[in-house]
Amino acid sequence: MAGSKKILALCGGVGGAKLALGLSHILDSDELTIVVNTGDDFDHLGLRICPDIDTVTYTLAGIVNPDTGWGRAEETGSFMASLSMLGGEDWFYLGDKDLALHVERTRRLGAGGSLSQVTTGIARALGVGPRILPMSDDPVATMVETTSGTLAFQHYFVRERCEPPVSGFYFDGIDSARAHPDLLALLADQTLDAVIICPSNPFVSIDPILSLPGVRQALSDCAAPVIAVSPIVGGKAVKGPTAKMMAELGLAPTSVEVLKRYQDIVDGFVLDQRDIDDLEQLKTMVTYVDVTDTLMLTLEHKIALARAILDFSVSCQ
Ligand code: GDP
């Protein structure tokens, strides 16, 4: 690509990481910053666990488990098996290699490092080029309101396997959390080329980032085009509970409903070609709409989609 670019991607875990990987293949490392949701982070077995940061880190390091899209490839489970034998809390799977990351992160945080410093250090050790930036160095915890009561995010997502019907979400600590200063600085940077809202879960991956004080306003004031990519493909989520959550909240599982959540901040929207029926309505909601294949099954798909989005962002100026 001619000339140096400055691209900011906002993302959650598996869906966001796929596009981030595509972007990392066509941008130089210093051209891409990936701001990651930390609302899923939690303390477990004495360790600080940051699932979305780890998914993005492992994906960009080329060591993610290709079958799940999270955790490490060629993982072993001795720790979990031994923990189960002891009657320990085994509902959250921690592979042996993955465990080392949580231990090391917890140690570095305990020694006084901020989450962003620790994340940078670990990403560097694993050979990741682009900057992976937690949305905040302050703790924020996504809480899921369900018909069986309010659940901490991982209790809902992993322990209860997303089964309880959801009625809402809130983000504990969000009012006093500060968006990472480098996120706000990038949004105010007149040389920023584009902000890409990755195809991540709008409720529990993107909304925590947008709910940090000042972020929504900064996105709406941002000089660069803000582009959202639909996580809905063919009226369904590719993976995870996005469509199930929408149905339980009384929303149709469509790109239109996704865009409604971002309408005040985006200039452009990327629709999957399988959802072409939504195009006319989307055009009444946002200035620019691009229709393409957003299903990222292979690395080539990820790169092609990343390229299409960057090209589209140029036409959104
Ligand atoms: P999580 O935090 O691990 O659940 O991951 P994300 O929130 O980043 O991603 C979940 C969302 O990614 C779901 O809504 C999926 O529909 C979406 N997703 C996953 N893979 C793809 C893909 O290949 N294309 C598109 N358009 N969306 C995807």
PDB file of C-alpha atoms in Angstrom, residues 259 263 278-287 289:
ATOM      1  CA  LEU A 259     -26.148  -0.691  12.594  1.00  0.00           C
ATOM      2  CA  GLN A 263     -25.577   4.734  13.738  1.00  0.00           C
ATOM      3  CA  ASP A 278     -31.100  -5.226   4.111  1.00  0.00           C
ATOM      4  CA  LEU A 279     -29.258  -2.909   1.715  1.00  0.00           C
ATOM      5  CA  GLU A 280     -32.026  -0.424   0.951  1.00  0.00           C
ATOM      6  CA  GLN A 281     -32.855   0.092   4.602  1.00  0.00           C
ATOM      7  CA  LEU A 282     -29.191   0.426   5.545  1.00  0.00           C
ATOM      8  CA  LYS A 283     -28.741   3.119   2.886  1.00  0.00           C
ATOM      9  CA  THR A 284     -31.349   5.235   4.676  1.00  0.00           C
ATOM     10  CA  MET A 285     -29.384   4.913   7.922  1.00  0.00           C
ATOM     11  CA  VAL A 286     -25.759   5.570   6.955  1.00  0.00           C
ATOM     12  CA  THR A 287     -24.017   7.508   4.181  1.00  0.00           C
ATOM     13  CA  VAL A 289     -22.628   0.941   2.543  1.00  0.00           C
TER      14      VAL A 289
END
